[in-house]
XYZ file of C-alpha atoms in Angstrom:
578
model
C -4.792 19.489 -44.224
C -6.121 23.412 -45.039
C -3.894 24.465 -41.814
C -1.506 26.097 -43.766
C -2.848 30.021 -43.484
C -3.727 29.185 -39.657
C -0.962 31.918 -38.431
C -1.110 34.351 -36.650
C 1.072 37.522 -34.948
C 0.258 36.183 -30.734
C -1.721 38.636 -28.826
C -1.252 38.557 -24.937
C -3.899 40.086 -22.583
C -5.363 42.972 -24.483
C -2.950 42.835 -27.239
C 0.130 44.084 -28.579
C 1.770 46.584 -26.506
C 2.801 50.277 -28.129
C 5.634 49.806 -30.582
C 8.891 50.408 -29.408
C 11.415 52.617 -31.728
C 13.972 50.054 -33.212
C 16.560 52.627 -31.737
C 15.192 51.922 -27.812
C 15.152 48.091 -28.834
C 18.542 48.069 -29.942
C 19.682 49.853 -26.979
C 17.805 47.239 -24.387
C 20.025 44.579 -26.514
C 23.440 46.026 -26.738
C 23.129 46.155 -23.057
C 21.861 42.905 -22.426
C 24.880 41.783 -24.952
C 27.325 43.898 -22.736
C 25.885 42.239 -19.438
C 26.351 38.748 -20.697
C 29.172 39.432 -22.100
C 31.233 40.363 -18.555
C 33.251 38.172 -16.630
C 32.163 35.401 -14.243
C 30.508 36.535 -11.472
C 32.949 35.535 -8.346
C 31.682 32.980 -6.114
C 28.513 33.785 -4.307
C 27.558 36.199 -7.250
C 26.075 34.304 -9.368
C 22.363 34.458 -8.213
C 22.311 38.182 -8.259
C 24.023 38.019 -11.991
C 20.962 36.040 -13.005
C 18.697 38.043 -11.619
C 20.442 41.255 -13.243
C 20.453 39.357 -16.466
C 16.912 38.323 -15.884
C 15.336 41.858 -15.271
C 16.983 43.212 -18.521
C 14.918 40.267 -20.492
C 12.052 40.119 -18.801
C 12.139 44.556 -19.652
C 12.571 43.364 -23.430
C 10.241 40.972 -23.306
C 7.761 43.081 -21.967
C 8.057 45.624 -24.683
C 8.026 42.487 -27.638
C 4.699 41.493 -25.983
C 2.502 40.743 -29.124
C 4.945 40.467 -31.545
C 5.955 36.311 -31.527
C 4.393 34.263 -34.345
C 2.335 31.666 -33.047
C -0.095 28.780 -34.925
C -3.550 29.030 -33.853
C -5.224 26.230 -32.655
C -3.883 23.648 -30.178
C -0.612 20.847 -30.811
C -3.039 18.136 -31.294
C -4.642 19.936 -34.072
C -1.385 19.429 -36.242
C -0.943 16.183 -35.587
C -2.936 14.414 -38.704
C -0.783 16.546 -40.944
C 2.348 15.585 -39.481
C 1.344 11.724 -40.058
C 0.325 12.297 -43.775
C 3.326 14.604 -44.095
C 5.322 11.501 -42.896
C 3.569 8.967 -45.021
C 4.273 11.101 -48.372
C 7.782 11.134 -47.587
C 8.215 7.579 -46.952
C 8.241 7.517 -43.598
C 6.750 4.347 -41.379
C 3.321 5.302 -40.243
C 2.197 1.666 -39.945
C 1.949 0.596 -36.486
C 1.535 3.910 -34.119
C -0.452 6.839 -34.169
C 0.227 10.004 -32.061
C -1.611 9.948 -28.719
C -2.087 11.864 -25.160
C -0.439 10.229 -21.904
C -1.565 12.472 -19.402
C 1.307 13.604 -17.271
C 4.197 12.155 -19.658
C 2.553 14.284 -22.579
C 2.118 13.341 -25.907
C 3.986 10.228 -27.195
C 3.575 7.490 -29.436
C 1.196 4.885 -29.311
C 1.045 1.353 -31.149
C -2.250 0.571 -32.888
C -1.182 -2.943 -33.422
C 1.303 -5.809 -31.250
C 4.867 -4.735 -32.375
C 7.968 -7.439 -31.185
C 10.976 -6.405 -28.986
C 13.930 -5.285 -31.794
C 10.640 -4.997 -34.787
C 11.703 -2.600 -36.961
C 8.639 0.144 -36.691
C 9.579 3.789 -37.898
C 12.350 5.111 -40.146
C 12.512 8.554 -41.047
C 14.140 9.538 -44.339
C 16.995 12.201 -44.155
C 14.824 14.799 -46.540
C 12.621 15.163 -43.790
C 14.908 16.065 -41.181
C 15.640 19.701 -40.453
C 19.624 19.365 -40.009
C 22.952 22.021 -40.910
C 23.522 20.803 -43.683
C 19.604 22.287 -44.970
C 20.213 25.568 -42.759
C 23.781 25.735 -45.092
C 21.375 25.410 -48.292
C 18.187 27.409 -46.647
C 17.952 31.533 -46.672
C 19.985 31.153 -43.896
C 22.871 29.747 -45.960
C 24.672 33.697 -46.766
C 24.324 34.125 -42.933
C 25.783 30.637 -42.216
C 28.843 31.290 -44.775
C 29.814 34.053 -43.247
C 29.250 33.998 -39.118
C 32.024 32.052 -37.444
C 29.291 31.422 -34.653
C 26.994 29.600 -36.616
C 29.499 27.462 -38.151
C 31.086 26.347 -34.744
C 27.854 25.796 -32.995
C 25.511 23.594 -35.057
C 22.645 23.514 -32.045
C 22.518 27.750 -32.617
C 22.497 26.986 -36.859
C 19.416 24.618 -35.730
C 17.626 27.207 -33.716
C 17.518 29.729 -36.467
C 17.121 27.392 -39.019
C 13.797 26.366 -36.979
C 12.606 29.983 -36.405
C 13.295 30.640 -39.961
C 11.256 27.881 -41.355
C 8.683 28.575 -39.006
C 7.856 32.090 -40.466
C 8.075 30.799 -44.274
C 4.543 29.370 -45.112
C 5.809 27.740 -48.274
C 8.264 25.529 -45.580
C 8.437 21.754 -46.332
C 8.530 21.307 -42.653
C 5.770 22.936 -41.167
C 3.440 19.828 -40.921
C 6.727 19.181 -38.417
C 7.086 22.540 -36.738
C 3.336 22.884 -36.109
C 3.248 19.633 -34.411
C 6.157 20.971 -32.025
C 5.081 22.175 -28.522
C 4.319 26.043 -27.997
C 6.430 25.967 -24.973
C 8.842 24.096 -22.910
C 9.324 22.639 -19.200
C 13.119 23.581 -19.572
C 14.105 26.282 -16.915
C 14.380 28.915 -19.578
C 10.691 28.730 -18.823
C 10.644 28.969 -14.745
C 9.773 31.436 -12.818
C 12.734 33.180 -10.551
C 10.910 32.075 -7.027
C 10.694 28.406 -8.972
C 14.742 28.893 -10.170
C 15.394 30.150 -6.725
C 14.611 26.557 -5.308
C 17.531 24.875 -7.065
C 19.820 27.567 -4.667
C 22.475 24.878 -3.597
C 22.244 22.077 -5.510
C 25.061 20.878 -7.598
C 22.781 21.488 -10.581
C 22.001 25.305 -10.486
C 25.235 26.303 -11.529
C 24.205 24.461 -15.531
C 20.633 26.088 -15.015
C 22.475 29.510 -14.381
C 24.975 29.301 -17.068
C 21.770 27.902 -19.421
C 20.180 31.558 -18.911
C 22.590 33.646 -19.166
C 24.395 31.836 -22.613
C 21.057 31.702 -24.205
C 20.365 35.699 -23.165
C 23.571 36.323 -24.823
C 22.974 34.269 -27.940
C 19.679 35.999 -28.306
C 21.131 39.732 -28.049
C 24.181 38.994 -30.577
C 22.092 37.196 -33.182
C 19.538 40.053 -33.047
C 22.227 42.717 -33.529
C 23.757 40.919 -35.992
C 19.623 39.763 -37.894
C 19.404 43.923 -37.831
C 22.912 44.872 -39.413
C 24.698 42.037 -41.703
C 24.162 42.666 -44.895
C 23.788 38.569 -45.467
C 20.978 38.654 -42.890
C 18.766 40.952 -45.153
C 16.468 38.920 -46.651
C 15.890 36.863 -43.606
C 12.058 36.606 -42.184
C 13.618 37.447 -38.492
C 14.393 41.198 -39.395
C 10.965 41.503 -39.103
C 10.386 40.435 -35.805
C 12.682 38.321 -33.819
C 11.737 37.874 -29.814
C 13.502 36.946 -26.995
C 10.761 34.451 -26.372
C 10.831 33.125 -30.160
C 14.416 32.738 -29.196
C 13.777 30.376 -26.082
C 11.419 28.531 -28.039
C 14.018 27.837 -30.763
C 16.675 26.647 -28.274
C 14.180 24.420 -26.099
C 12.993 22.855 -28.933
C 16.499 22.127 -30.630
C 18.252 21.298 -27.059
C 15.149 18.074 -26.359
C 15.206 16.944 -29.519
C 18.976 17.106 -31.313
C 20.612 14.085 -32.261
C 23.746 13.379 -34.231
C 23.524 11.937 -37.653
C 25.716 11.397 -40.078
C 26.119 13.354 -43.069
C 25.006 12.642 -46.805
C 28.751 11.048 -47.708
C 29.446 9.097 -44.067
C 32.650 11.117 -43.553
C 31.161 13.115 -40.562
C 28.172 13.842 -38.089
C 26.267 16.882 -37.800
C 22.877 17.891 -35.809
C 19.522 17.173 -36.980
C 15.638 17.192 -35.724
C 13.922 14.178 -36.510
C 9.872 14.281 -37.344
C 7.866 11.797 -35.492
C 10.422 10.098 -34.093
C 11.129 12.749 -31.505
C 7.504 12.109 -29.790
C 8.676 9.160 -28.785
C 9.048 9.770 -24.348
C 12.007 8.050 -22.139
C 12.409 4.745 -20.396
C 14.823 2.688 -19.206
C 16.672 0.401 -21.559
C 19.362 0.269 -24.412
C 19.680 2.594 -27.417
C 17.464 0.961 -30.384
C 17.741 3.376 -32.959
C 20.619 3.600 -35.638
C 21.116 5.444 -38.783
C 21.296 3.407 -41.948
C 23.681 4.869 -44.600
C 22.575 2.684 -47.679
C 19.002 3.464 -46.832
C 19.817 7.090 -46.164
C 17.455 6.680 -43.176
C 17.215 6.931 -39.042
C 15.679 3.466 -37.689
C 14.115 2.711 -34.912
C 13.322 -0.859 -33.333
C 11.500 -1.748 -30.677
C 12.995 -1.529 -27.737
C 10.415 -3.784 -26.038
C 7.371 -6.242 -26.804
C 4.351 -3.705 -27.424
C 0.736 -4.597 -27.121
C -2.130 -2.849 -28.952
C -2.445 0.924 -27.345
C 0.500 0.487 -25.686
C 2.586 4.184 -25.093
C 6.244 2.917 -27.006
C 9.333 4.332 -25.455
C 12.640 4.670 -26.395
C 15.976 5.391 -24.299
C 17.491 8.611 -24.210
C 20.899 7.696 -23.135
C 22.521 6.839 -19.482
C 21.413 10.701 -18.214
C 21.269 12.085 -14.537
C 17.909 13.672 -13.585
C 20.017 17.028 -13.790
C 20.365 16.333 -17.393
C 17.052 15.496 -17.961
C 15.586 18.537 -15.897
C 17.957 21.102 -17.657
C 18.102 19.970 -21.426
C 14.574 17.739 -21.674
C 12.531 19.626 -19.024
C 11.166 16.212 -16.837
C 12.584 14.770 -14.125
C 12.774 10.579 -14.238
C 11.938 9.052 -11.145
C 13.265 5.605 -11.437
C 16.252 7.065 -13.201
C 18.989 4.052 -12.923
C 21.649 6.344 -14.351
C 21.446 9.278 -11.821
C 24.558 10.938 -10.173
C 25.898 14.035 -8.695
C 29.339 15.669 -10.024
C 31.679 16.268 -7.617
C 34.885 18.241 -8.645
C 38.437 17.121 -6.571
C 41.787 17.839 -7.343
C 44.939 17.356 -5.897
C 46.219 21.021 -4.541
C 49.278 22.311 -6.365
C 50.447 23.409 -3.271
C 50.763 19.832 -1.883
C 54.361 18.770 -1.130
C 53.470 15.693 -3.031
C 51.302 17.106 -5.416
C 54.257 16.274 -8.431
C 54.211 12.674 -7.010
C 50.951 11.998 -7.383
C 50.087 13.978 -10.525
C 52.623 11.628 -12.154
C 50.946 8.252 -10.722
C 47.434 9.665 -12.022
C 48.908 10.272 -15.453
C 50.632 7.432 -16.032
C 47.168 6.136 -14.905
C 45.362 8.049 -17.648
C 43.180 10.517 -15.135
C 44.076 14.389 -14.699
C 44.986 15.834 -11.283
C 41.638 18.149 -11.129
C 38.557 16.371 -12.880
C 34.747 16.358 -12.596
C 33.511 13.141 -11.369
C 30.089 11.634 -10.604
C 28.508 9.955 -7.104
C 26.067 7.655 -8.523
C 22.764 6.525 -7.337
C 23.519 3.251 -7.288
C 25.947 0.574 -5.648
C 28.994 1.580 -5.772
C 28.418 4.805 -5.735
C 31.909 5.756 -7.029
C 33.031 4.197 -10.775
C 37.061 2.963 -11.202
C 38.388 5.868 -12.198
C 37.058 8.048 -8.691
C 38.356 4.662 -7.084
C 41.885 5.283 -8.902
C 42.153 9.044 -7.871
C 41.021 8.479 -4.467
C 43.800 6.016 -3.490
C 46.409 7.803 -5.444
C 44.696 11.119 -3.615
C 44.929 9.249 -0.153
C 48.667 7.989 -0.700
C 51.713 7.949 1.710
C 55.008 9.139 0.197
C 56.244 5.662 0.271
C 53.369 3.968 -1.350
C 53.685 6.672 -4.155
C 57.025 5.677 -4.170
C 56.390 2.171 -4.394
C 53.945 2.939 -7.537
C 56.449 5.021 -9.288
C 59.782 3.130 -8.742
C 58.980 -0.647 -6.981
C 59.137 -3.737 -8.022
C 55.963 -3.657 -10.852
C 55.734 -0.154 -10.241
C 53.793 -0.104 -13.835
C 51.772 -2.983 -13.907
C 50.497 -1.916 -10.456
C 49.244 1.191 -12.350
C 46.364 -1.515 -13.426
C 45.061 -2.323 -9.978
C 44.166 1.306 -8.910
C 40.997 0.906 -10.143
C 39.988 -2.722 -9.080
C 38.456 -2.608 -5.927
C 39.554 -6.002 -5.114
C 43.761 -4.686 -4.872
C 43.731 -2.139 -2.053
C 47.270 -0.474 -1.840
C 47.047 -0.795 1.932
C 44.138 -1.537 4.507
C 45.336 2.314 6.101
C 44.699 3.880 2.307
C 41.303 2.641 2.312
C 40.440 3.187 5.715
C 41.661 7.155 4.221
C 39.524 7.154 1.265
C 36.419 5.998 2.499
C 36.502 8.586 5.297
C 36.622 11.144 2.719
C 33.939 10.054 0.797
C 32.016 9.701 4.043
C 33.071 13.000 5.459
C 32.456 14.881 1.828
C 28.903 13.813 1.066
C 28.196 15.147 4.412
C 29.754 18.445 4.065
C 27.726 18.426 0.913
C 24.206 17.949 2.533
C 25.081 20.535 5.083
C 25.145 23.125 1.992
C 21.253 22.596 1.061
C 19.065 24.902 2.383
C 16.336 22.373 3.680
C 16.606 18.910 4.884
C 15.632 15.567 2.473
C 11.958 15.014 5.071
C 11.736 19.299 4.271
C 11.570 18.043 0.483
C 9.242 14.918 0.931
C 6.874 17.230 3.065
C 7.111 19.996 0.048
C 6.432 17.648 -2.604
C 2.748 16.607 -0.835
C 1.789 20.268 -1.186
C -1.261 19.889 -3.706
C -0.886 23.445 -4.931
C 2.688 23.097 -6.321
C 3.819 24.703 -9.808
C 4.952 21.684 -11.836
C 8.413 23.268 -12.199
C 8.765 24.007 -8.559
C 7.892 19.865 -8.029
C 10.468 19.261 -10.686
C 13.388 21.708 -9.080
C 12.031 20.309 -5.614
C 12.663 16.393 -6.603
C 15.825 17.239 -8.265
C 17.087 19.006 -5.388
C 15.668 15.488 -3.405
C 17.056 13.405 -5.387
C 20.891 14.818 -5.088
C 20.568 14.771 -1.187
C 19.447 11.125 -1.487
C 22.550 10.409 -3.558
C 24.589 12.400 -1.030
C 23.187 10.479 1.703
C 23.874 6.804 0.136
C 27.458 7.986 -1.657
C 28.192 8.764 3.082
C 26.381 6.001 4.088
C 28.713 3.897 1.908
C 31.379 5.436 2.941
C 30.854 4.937 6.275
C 30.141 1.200 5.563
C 33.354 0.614 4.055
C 35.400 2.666 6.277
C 34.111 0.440 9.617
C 35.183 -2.946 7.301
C 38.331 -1.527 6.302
C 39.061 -0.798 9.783
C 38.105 -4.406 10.992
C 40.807 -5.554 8.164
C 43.233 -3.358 9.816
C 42.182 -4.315 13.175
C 42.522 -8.011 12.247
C 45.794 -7.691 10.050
C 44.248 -9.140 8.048
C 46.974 -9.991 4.414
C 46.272 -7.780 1.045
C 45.131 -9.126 -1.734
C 47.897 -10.532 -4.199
C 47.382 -10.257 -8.290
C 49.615 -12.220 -10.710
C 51.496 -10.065 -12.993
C 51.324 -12.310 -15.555
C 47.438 -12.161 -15.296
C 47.492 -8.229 -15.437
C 45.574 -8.103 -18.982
C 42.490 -9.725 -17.137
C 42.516 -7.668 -13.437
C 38.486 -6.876 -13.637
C 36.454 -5.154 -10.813
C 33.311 -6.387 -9.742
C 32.042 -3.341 -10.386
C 29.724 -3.314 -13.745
C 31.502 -0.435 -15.154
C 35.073 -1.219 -14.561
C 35.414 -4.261 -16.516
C 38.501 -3.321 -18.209
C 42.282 -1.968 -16.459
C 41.713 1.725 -15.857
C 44.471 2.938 -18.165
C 43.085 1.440 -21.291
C 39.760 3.131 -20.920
C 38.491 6.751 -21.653
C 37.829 8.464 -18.270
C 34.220 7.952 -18.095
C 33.426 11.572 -16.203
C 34.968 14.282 -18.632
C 31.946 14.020 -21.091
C 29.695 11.843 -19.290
C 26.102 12.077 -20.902
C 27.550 13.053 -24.728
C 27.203 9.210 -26.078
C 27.800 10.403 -29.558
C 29.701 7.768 -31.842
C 26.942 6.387 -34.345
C 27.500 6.334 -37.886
C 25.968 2.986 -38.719
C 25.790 1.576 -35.460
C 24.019 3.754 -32.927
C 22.544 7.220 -33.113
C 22.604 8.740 -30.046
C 19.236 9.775 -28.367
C 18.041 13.340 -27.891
C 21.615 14.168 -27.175
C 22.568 15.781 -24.224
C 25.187 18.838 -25.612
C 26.488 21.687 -24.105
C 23.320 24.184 -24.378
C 23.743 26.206 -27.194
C 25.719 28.752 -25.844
C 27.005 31.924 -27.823
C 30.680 32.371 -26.623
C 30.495 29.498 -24.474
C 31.994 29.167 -21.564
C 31.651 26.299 -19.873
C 31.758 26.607 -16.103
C 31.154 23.815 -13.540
C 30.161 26.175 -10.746
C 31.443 25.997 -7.624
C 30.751 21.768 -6.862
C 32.536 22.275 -3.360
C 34.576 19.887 -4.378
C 38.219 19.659 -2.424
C 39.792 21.496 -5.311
C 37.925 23.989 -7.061
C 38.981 25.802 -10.018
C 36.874 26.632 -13.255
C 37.165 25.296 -16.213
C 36.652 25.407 -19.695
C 35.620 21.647 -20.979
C 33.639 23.004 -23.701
C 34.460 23.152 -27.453
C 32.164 25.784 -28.553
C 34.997 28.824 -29.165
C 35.622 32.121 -27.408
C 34.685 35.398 -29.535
């Protein structure tokens, strides 16, 4: 154990640098605060916003140089104390030990055969780091009285983590040692390695990531240096921009949603050991058990000895992954692109065929997803499209025919076309979109292959590089398809060939083919308004390392500029205004 005084202030290159006058500091932050703080940038401007944001911190952090708390020693060092830690607080330590895969990090490894759905670790809830022990920690006065904090439970995590960290009497240091001193997230890239992702559909997130957390970092340390509640916290001392970072990249890979002590709600919470566990494909395995008071895990496959045991993080794109996890997942079965269409106001049928996508459950401007996969569109992009691609007489004939409402059920179904001419219509835009897309990258997909061979390549610059690869590529199949279906559509046409005919009376059992459209469009949640937030558990399933908003100080949530048909921004995010 004896690791406990093993702390130290860091010292960078020759040391600390010359201390700056509180006064000077506070200056740097109110106008860091004020920067972040401004309007969106209008389109175009968001690159050099970033990089006005970016010089500001990188001037602070320059002048905190020396003054983060670090653990000496490296990760690995920790991680016998965070097993013994585990096994005095009755967590399952039988069956794994903590190991070193190479290029996937550091993960767990079995020491013995465990069986597919074996139960194998449980963590009990008094060694998770959650709100509910921020509310009851010194950061409790804080908490009580900060609206921010109590809207945004990822931003209570971060300083409950950073609080703990600097209290050497903390429970859950055996846990925080054994965390990583940095992060892959692209709070931690370089501008030249940011300045890759120029043009993806991604960059906007990685943009908006920055500049919330730069924001959240210069309010909390105004308010750490002049709230009366935050007096007796250990951050008045010292409280960096980087020790900030390190708090929100360590919260924003590993939060999860548990439920609290009575059932009646969730909240956010860390969870020791488990979190080492790295990402495959697969099914969520691991649940929360209320009578046990307890997260469990089960095996998600059959495990020989020395095996590395995964888990599955959720149905993610490589976007998520990059941005909130920091790794991108090359045989990522759940990739996709948004893509943001709307029907123009100033359409003479816009009112026409707003009212045909209500009454079909989906809004007139939404983010969807192109998926990496066949199809590459879901039901509900199927739905809008046709209703987007419709005559005045077939909108008619869906607001006022014969069936007019049961037909509602068939938008999605790929097997009822509402005519041979409306798919021939949609597939052309889908073909003629995802090619206007690619032409808004900067190099070509064989550019990125021939990048990617370069031996000498930062690993974030490979990362933004295959992300940036990997969109094109779904760009390329999402046209491809298009193209594909257009050309059979036509021959349909061509051929007169008769529509498809459904059965009214069999309305209730209309299915697509299509593995996520098994049930009629209007009785299902639209899948892309919060795809990625899989976040009902309670006794069934706790979601994995979930995927949230980033923690983001005054959030605003803005899509960027997805050169979709329709663009507008928009504000799907439930963190508050201030």
């Amino acid at each position: 154990m004896g690791k406990k005084s093993r702390v130290k202030t860091q010292k960078s290159g020759s040391g600390a640098s010359a201390v700056v006058s509180p006064k000077e500091m506070m200056n740097l932050i109110s106008e860091l605060l004020q920067k972040c703080s401004s309007a969106a940038p209008s389109a175009g401007k968001e690159w050099e916003e970033y990089t006005q944001i970016r010089g500001l911190v990188e001037k602070i952090r320059k002048k905190q140089k020396g003054m983060s708390i670090v653990f000496e020693g490296s990760r690995e060092d920790y991680f016998s104390d965070l097993m013994a830690w585990a096994q005095e607080n009755g967590a399952s330590c039988d069956g794994f030990t903590v190991a070193d895969f190479g290029a996937e990090g550091y993960g767990l490894q079995a020491t013995r055969d465990i069986k597919a759905e074996e139960l194998f670790l449980w963590i009990p809830r008094k060694m998770l780091m959650t709100v509910e022990s921020a509310q009851n920690s010194i950061l409790g006065p804080l908490y009580s009285q900060d609206r921010i904090l109590q809207a945004m439970g990822n931003v209570t995590l971060a300083l409950h983590l950073l609080c703990e960290r600097a209290n050497p009497a903390s429970s859950w240091l055996p846990y925080i040692r054994s965390l990583p001193q940095d992060y892959d997230t692209p709070l931690y890239y370089q501008q030249e390695e940011v300045q890759l992702l120029l043009g993806t559909q991604a960059v906007q997130d990685v943009l908006s990531q920055y500049k919330n957390t730069a924001r959240q970092y210069a309010y909390f340390y105004k308010l750490v240096q002049t709230h009366p509640a935050a007096s007796k916290l250990p951050l008045k001392d010292s409280f960096t921009f980087d020790d900030y970072r390190w708090a929100v990249s360590s919260v924003m890979t590993r939060q999860n949603q548990i439920p609290t002590e009575d059932g009646s709600r969730v909240t956010l919470a860390l969870i020791p050991l488990w979190d080492m566990c790295n990402h495959t494909n697969g099914l969520i395995t691991t649940g929360y058990n209320l009578e046990d008071d307890r997260c469990e895990c089960v095996a998600l496959q059959d495990y020989k000895e020395n095996e590395q045991i995964y888990i599955f993080y959720g149905t993610r794109s490589n976007a998520e992954f990059v941005i909130h996890n920091g790794f991108f997942f090359q045989d990522n079965a759940h990739d996709r692109v948004k893509i943001k269409l709307g029907v123009s106001k100033s359409e003479r049928l816009y009112a026409m065929k707003a009212e045909v996508l209500a009454r079909a459950g989906i809004p007139a401007s939404c983010i969807f997803a192109l998926h990496c996969n066949e199809p590459p569109i879901s039901a509900q992009l199927l739905a809008f499209l046709r209703v987007f691609c419709m005559t005045e007489e077939e909108l008619k004939d869906y607001l006022l025919g014969d069936g007019a409402i049961n037909k509602i059920f068939t938008l999605g179904n790929s097997e009822f076309p509402v005519s041979w001419e409306n798919e021939i219509k949609l597939w052309t835009f889908l073909e003629t979109r995802a090619a206007l897309l690619l032409k808004t990258y900067k190099t070509t997909s064989e550019e990125d292959r021939s990048m990617l061979e370069k031996p000498d390549l930062s690993l974030h610059s490979r990362v933004a590089i295959q992300l940036r690869l990997a969109e094109k590529q779904i760009l390329e199949k999402a046209s491809a398809s298009g193209r594909s279906k257009r050309m059979h559509f036509e021959k349909k046409l061509e051929e007169e060939a008769p529509l498809p005919r459904y059965e009214e009376s069999d309305i209730a059992l209309l299915e697509n083919t299509d593995a996520d459209a098994k049930l009629p469009i209007i009785l299902r949640k639209l899948e892309e308004v919060e795809e990625g937030q899989e976040i009902q558990l309670f006794a069934a399933e706790l979601v994995l390392k979930c995927c949230q908003c980033v923690p983001s100080l005054l959030c605003r949530a803005v899509f960027g500029s997805y050169k979709g048909l329709y663009y507008s921004e928009d504000a799907n995010c439930s963190s508050p205004e201030a």
